[in-house]
Short mmCIF file of C-alpha atoms and ligand atoms in Angstrom, two decimals:
data_model
loop_
_atom_site.label_atom_id
_atom_site.label_comp_id
_atom_site.label_asym_id
_atom_site.label_seq_id
_atom_site.Cartn_x
_atom_site.Cartn_y
_atom_site.Cartn_z
CA MET S 1 -87.85 27.28 -132.68
CA SER S 2 -90.13 30.16 -131.73
CA ASP S 3 -91.77 32.25 -134.44
CA PRO S 4 -90.11 35.60 -135.23
CA ILE S 5 -91.49 38.56 -133.29
CA LEU S 6 -90.33 40.95 -136.05
CA GLU S 7 -89.56 40.34 -139.73
CA VAL S 8 -88.00 43.11 -141.79
CA SER S 9 -87.85 42.50 -145.54
CA ASN S 10 -86.03 44.62 -148.13
CA LEU S 11 -86.69 47.80 -146.16
CA THR S 12 -85.61 50.97 -147.95
CA ARG S 13 -85.96 54.67 -147.11
CA ARG S 14 -84.84 57.47 -149.41
CA PHE S 15 -84.48 61.15 -148.52
CA GLY S 16 -84.27 62.82 -151.94
CA GLY S 17 -81.23 61.25 -153.60
CA LEU S 18 -79.88 59.76 -150.35
CA VAL S 19 -80.69 56.12 -149.56
CA ALA S 20 -80.55 56.21 -145.73
CA VAL S 21 -81.72 52.58 -145.33
CA ASN S 22 -81.04 50.33 -148.31
CA ASP S 23 -82.74 46.96 -148.83
CA VAL S 24 -82.36 45.83 -145.20
CA SER S 25 -83.70 42.42 -144.16
CA PHE S 26 -83.46 40.65 -140.79
CA VAL S 27 -85.57 38.70 -138.32
CA LEU S 28 -85.84 39.12 -134.54
CA LYS S 29 -86.70 36.21 -132.30
CA PRO S 30 -88.51 36.78 -128.99
CA GLY S 31 -86.12 37.41 -126.11
CA GLU S 32 -83.11 38.39 -128.19
CA ILE S 33 -80.85 41.32 -127.28
CA VAL S 34 -79.52 42.51 -130.63
CA GLY S 35 -77.04 45.35 -131.12
CA LEU S 36 -77.35 47.63 -134.15
CA ILE S 37 -73.99 49.25 -134.88
CA GLY S 38 -72.29 51.21 -137.62
CA PRO S 39 -70.65 54.57 -138.32
CA ASN S 40 -72.34 57.96 -137.84
CA GLY S 41 -74.92 58.46 -140.56
CA ALA S 42 -75.12 54.72 -141.35
CA GLY S 43 -78.93 54.73 -140.96
CA LYS S 44 -79.41 53.26 -137.46
CA THR S 45 -81.82 55.92 -136.18
CA THR S 46 -83.62 55.99 -139.54
CA LEU S 47 -84.14 52.22 -139.31
CA PHE S 48 -85.63 52.68 -135.81
CA ASN S 49 -87.83 55.48 -137.17
CA LEU S 50 -89.10 53.17 -139.92
CA LEU S 51 -89.79 50.32 -137.49
CA THR S 52 -91.74 52.56 -135.12
CA GLY S 53 -93.71 54.45 -137.77
CA ILE S 54 -92.06 57.85 -137.43
CA TYR S 55 -91.09 57.54 -141.11
CA ALA S 56 -92.91 55.47 -143.70
CA PRO S 57 -90.72 53.13 -145.76
CA SER S 58 -90.04 54.01 -149.42
CA SER S 59 -90.34 50.27 -150.05
CA GLY S 60 -90.10 46.98 -148.20
CA GLU S 61 -92.14 45.24 -145.52
CA ILE S 62 -92.23 45.06 -141.73
CA ALA S 63 -94.17 42.31 -139.94
CA LEU S 64 -94.68 42.69 -136.20
CA HIS S 65 -96.09 39.58 -134.50
CA GLY S 66 -96.69 38.21 -138.02
CA LYS S 67 -98.82 41.18 -139.18
CA SER S 68 -97.75 43.99 -141.47
CA SER S 69 -96.99 47.19 -139.57
CA ALA S 70 -95.19 49.17 -142.31
CA GLY S 71 -96.65 52.65 -142.68
CA LEU S 72 -98.77 52.55 -139.50
CA LYS S 73 -98.62 55.57 -137.16
CA PRO S 74 -96.29 55.38 -134.14
CA HIS S 75 -99.10 55.07 -131.56
CA LYS S 76 -100.59 52.12 -133.49
CA ILE S 77 -97.23 50.37 -133.61
CA ALA S 78 -96.63 51.12 -129.91
CA ALA S 79 -100.07 49.70 -129.11
CA ARG S 80 -99.01 46.54 -130.97
CA GLY S 81 -95.95 46.32 -128.76
CA MET S 82 -92.97 48.08 -130.37
CA THR S 83 -91.57 51.43 -129.27
CA LYS S 84 -88.25 53.28 -129.09
CA THR S 85 -86.35 55.86 -127.15
CA PHE S 86 -85.29 59.08 -128.87
CA GLN S 87 -81.56 59.59 -129.48
CA ASN S 88 -81.82 63.30 -128.79
CA VAL S 89 -84.32 62.88 -125.94
CA ALA S 90 -87.83 64.16 -126.61
CA LEU S 91 -89.25 64.78 -123.14
CA PHE S 92 -91.67 67.44 -121.96
CA MET S 93 -88.99 69.54 -120.30
CA ASP S 94 -91.42 71.64 -118.20
CA SER S 95 -93.18 68.56 -116.84
CA SER S 96 -92.08 66.35 -113.97
CA VAL S 97 -90.23 63.09 -114.47
CA LEU S 98 -93.34 61.25 -113.29
CA ASP S 99 -95.67 63.03 -115.72
CA ASN S 100 -93.28 62.28 -118.60
CA VAL S 101 -93.35 58.58 -117.77
CA VAL S 102 -97.15 58.64 -117.27
CA THR S 103 -97.58 59.74 -120.92
CA GLY S 104 -96.19 56.34 -121.95
CA GLY S 105 -98.66 54.54 -119.68
CA LEU S 106 -101.68 56.34 -121.13
CA LEU S 107 -101.35 54.30 -124.32
CA LYS S 108 -102.98 51.29 -122.70
CA ASN S 109 -104.26 52.48 -119.33
CA SER S 110 -106.50 54.97 -117.55
CA LEU S 111 -104.73 57.89 -115.82
CA PRO S 112 -104.79 56.34 -112.31
CA GLU S 113 -103.47 53.02 -113.69
CA ALA S 114 -100.80 54.82 -115.75
CA ARG S 115 -99.66 56.73 -112.64
CA LYS S 116 -99.38 53.48 -110.69
CA LYS S 117 -97.33 51.87 -113.46
CA ALA S 118 -95.15 54.97 -113.84
CA HIS S 119 -94.32 54.92 -110.12
CA ALA S 120 -93.39 51.24 -110.29
CA ILE S 121 -91.18 51.77 -113.35
CA LEU S 122 -89.40 54.76 -111.81
CA GLU S 123 -88.63 52.55 -108.80
CA ARG S 124 -87.34 49.87 -111.16
CA VAL S 125 -84.98 52.15 -113.09
CA GLY S 126 -83.76 53.92 -109.96
CA LEU S 127 -85.38 57.31 -110.59
CA ALA S 128 -88.08 57.29 -107.92
CA HIS S 129 -86.22 59.89 -105.86
CA ILE S 130 -86.51 62.45 -108.67
CA ALA S 131 -90.13 61.68 -109.68
CA ASP S 132 -91.23 65.26 -108.93
CA THR S 133 -88.23 67.01 -110.52
CA LYS S 134 -88.75 68.89 -113.77
CA ALA S 135 -87.27 66.88 -116.67
CA GLY S 136 -85.54 70.03 -117.95
CA ASP S 137 -83.55 70.31 -114.70
CA LEU S 138 -81.85 66.94 -115.17
CA SER S 139 -78.56 65.92 -116.77
CA PHE S 140 -78.48 64.27 -120.21
CA PRO S 141 -77.82 60.73 -118.84
CA GLU S 142 -80.75 61.11 -116.41
CA ARG S 143 -83.02 62.27 -119.23
CA ALA S 144 -81.97 59.25 -121.30
CA ARG S 145 -83.07 57.02 -118.42
CA ILE S 146 -86.44 58.78 -118.30
CA GLU S 147 -86.75 58.04 -122.04
CA VAL S 148 -86.27 54.37 -121.17
CA ALA S 149 -88.82 54.61 -118.33
CA ARG S 150 -91.39 56.31 -120.57
CA ALA S 151 -90.89 53.67 -123.27
CA LEU S 152 -91.24 50.89 -120.69
CA CYS S 153 -94.50 52.43 -119.49
CA THR S 154 -96.04 51.62 -122.91
CA GLU S 155 -95.55 47.93 -121.96
CA PRO S 156 -93.54 46.98 -125.06
CA ASP S 157 -92.69 43.49 -126.33
CA ILE S 158 -89.92 45.04 -128.42
CA LEU S 159 -87.95 48.02 -127.16
CA LEU S 160 -85.53 49.87 -129.42
CA LEU S 161 -82.91 51.79 -127.43
CA ASP S 162 -81.12 54.58 -129.32
CA GLU S 163 -77.85 55.47 -127.58
CA VAL S 164 -79.23 55.48 -124.03
CA MET S 165 -75.73 54.77 -122.71
CA ALA S 166 -74.12 57.81 -124.34
CA ALA S 167 -72.30 59.91 -121.70
CA LEU S 168 -72.81 57.35 -118.94
CA THR S 169 -70.00 56.38 -116.57
CA PRO S 170 -68.81 52.74 -116.70
CA ALA S 171 -70.74 52.00 -113.47
CA GLU S 172 -73.93 53.53 -114.92
CA MET S 173 -73.46 51.45 -118.08
CA GLU S 174 -73.23 48.32 -115.96
CA ASP S 175 -76.56 49.34 -114.35
CA VAL S 176 -78.20 49.68 -117.77
CA ILE S 177 -76.81 46.30 -118.88
CA THR S 178 -78.20 44.65 -115.74
CA LEU S 179 -81.58 46.36 -116.24
CA VAL S 180 -81.85 45.34 -119.91
CA ARG S 181 -80.94 41.73 -119.09
CA SER S 182 -83.54 41.51 -116.33
CA LEU S 183 -86.23 43.08 -118.56
CA ARG S 184 -85.35 40.55 -121.26
CA ASP S 185 -85.76 37.77 -118.71
CA GLU S 186 -89.28 39.13 -118.16
CA GLY S 187 -90.01 38.84 -121.89
CA ILE S 188 -88.94 42.05 -123.66
CA THR S 189 -86.95 41.77 -126.92
CA PHE S 190 -84.32 44.49 -127.44
CA VAL S 191 -82.52 46.19 -130.29
CA VAL S 192 -79.80 48.45 -128.95
CA VAL S 193 -77.92 51.17 -130.84
CA GLU S 194 -74.68 52.17 -129.09
CA HIS S 195 -71.25 53.37 -130.16
CA HIS S 196 -69.57 52.11 -126.96
CA MET S 197 -68.27 48.81 -128.30
CA LYS S 198 -67.31 47.20 -125.00
CA ALA S 199 -70.82 47.75 -123.66
CA VAL S 200 -72.36 46.47 -126.93
CA MET S 201 -70.17 43.37 -126.98
CA LYS S 202 -71.00 42.63 -123.36
CA LEU S 203 -74.76 43.18 -123.58
CA CYS S 204 -75.69 41.79 -127.00
CA GLU S 205 -75.83 38.20 -128.18
CA ARG S 206 -76.08 39.16 -131.83
CA LEU S 207 -75.06 42.22 -133.83
CA LEU S 208 -76.40 43.81 -137.00
CA VAL S 209 -74.01 46.17 -138.78
CA LEU S 210 -75.17 49.01 -141.00
CA ASN S 211 -72.88 50.94 -143.34
CA PHE S 212 -74.21 53.60 -145.76
CA GLY S 213 -77.71 52.20 -145.18
CA GLU S 214 -76.81 48.62 -146.03
CA LEU S 215 -76.76 45.68 -143.65
CA ILE S 216 -73.20 44.42 -144.11
CA ALA S 217 -73.11 41.81 -141.33
CA ASP S 218 -75.38 39.86 -138.96
CA GLY S 219 -73.71 37.56 -136.44
CA THR S 220 -72.46 36.96 -132.91
CA PRO S 221 -70.17 39.59 -131.34
CA GLU S 222 -67.26 37.19 -131.86
CA GLU S 223 -68.04 36.83 -135.56
CA ILE S 224 -68.57 40.56 -136.02
CA ALA S 225 -65.31 41.46 -134.25
CA GLN S 226 -63.44 39.37 -136.81
CA ASN S 227 -65.45 40.38 -139.88
CA ASP S 228 -63.13 42.17 -142.32
CA ARG S 229 -65.87 44.36 -143.82
CA VAL S 230 -66.97 45.52 -140.36
CA ILE S 231 -63.39 46.16 -139.24
CA GLU S 232 -62.81 48.25 -142.35
CA ALA S 233 -66.11 50.16 -142.17
CA TYR S 234 -66.40 50.76 -138.44
CA LEU S 235 -64.35 48.96 -135.83
CA GLY S 236 -60.82 49.60 -137.14
CA SER S 237 -57.99 47.08 -137.04
CA SER S 238 -56.86 48.09 -133.52
CA PHE S 239 -60.22 46.91 -132.15
CA ALA S 240 -59.71 43.38 -133.50
CA LYS S 241 -56.19 43.23 -132.02
CA ASN S 242 -57.11 44.69 -128.61
CA ARG S 243 -60.18 42.53 -128.25
CA LYS S 244 -58.08 39.37 -127.91
CA THR S 245 -56.62 40.60 -124.61
CA GLU S 246 -59.71 42.26 -123.16
CA THR S 247 -61.70 41.20 -120.11
CA SER S 248 -65.51 41.39 -120.15
CA GLU S 249 -65.57 44.52 -117.96
CA VAL S 250 -67.25 47.55 -119.56
CA SER S 251 -64.75 49.80 -117.80
CA ALA S 252 -61.66 47.76 -118.83
N1 LIG A 1 -85.35 63.50 -142.02
C1 LIG A 1 -84.25 63.39 -142.79
N2 LIG A 1 -84.11 64.10 -143.94
C2 LIG A 1 -83.02 63.98 -144.72
N3 LIG A 1 -81.97 63.17 -144.43
C3 LIG A 1 -82.05 62.45 -143.30
C4 LIG A 1 -83.18 62.51 -142.42
N4 LIG A 1 -82.97 61.67 -141.37
C5 LIG A 1 -81.76 61.12 -141.58
N5 LIG A 1 -81.21 61.57 -142.73
C6 LIG A 1 -79.92 61.17 -143.30
O1 LIG A 1 -79.91 59.75 -143.35
C7 LIG A 1 -78.61 59.26 -143.05
C8 LIG A 1 -78.72 58.30 -141.89
O2 LIG A 1 -78.92 59.05 -140.70
P1 LIG A 1 -79.20 58.37 -139.28
O3 LIG A 1 -79.55 59.48 -138.34
O4 LIG A 1 -80.18 57.29 -139.45
O5 LIG A 1 -77.77 57.76 -138.94
P2 LIG A 1 -77.28 57.05 -137.60
O6 LIG A 1 -76.69 55.76 -138.03
O7 LIG A 1 -78.34 57.04 -136.58
O8 LIG A 1 -76.07 58.01 -137.15
P3 LIG A 1 -75.53 58.40 -135.65
O9 LIG A 1 -74.63 57.26 -135.22
O10 LIG A 1 -74.73 59.64 -135.91
O11 LIG A 1 -76.71 58.61 -134.77
C9 LIG A 1 -77.74 60.46 -142.79
O12 LIG A 1 -77.05 60.77 -143.99
C10 LIG A 1 -78.73 61.54 -142.42
O13 LIG A 1 -78.24 62.82 -142.73
MG1 LIG A 2 -78.56 57.85 -134.74
#
């Protein structure tokens, strides 16, 4: 058994009286693709923000590669190998696609090196043809892909994807699934937040379920689809029934 790449213990974050993330514990093993699901407001983005240092935890511990990372600044955590995409997309809208991706590469490289890496990554994610376009001129799904490209340019070991498939067509979702799988095969560990359950079930080998800040389930997609608490909190009973007759196609 390989050592965990990430260990989260009793992580809690309060905003005033609201407990957005409540005593959450889980472990990630290298090379996993884990889905993080749950209703709107369940605390998924807040958990990502805690892991990547955008918010400091109220209490609890985070160990990245076996060393505490709780409370470190985002660039320190990114330099140690964990980064995320932003759910609402946080690009420099007046800058080109290429320059946006280059900013990710500057974390560990000189400018010429970062530009070389950014070009290669844009090729990889199928955005090379719009490298010189202004980010602000693109559609939301294209911007989400640039978020992924910029995150990849930081050379992460763990990449947290926050709803990068929102508003994609079924064919575009298939492209993202193929890309994530191939990046995993090259050694990146993923946690993926998505509301599109067919895509989540197809892509992920394990699911974590948050509800009102609490982790209410951790298991395989099959286990989660049949978990009564998850069905009640998020999936709904029709999901469990329909799932029995579904194919594995995202577009089905
Ligand atoms: N900076 C903040 N200040 C105060 N409350 C916050 C802050 N960030 C998040 N919250 C609250 O924490 C809770 C969890 O929000 P979060 O954005 O993490 O949910 P989510 O699971 O990502 O939801 P969605 O699926 O809609 O993206 C919500 O009640 C939200 O209003
Ligand atoms: Mg969110």
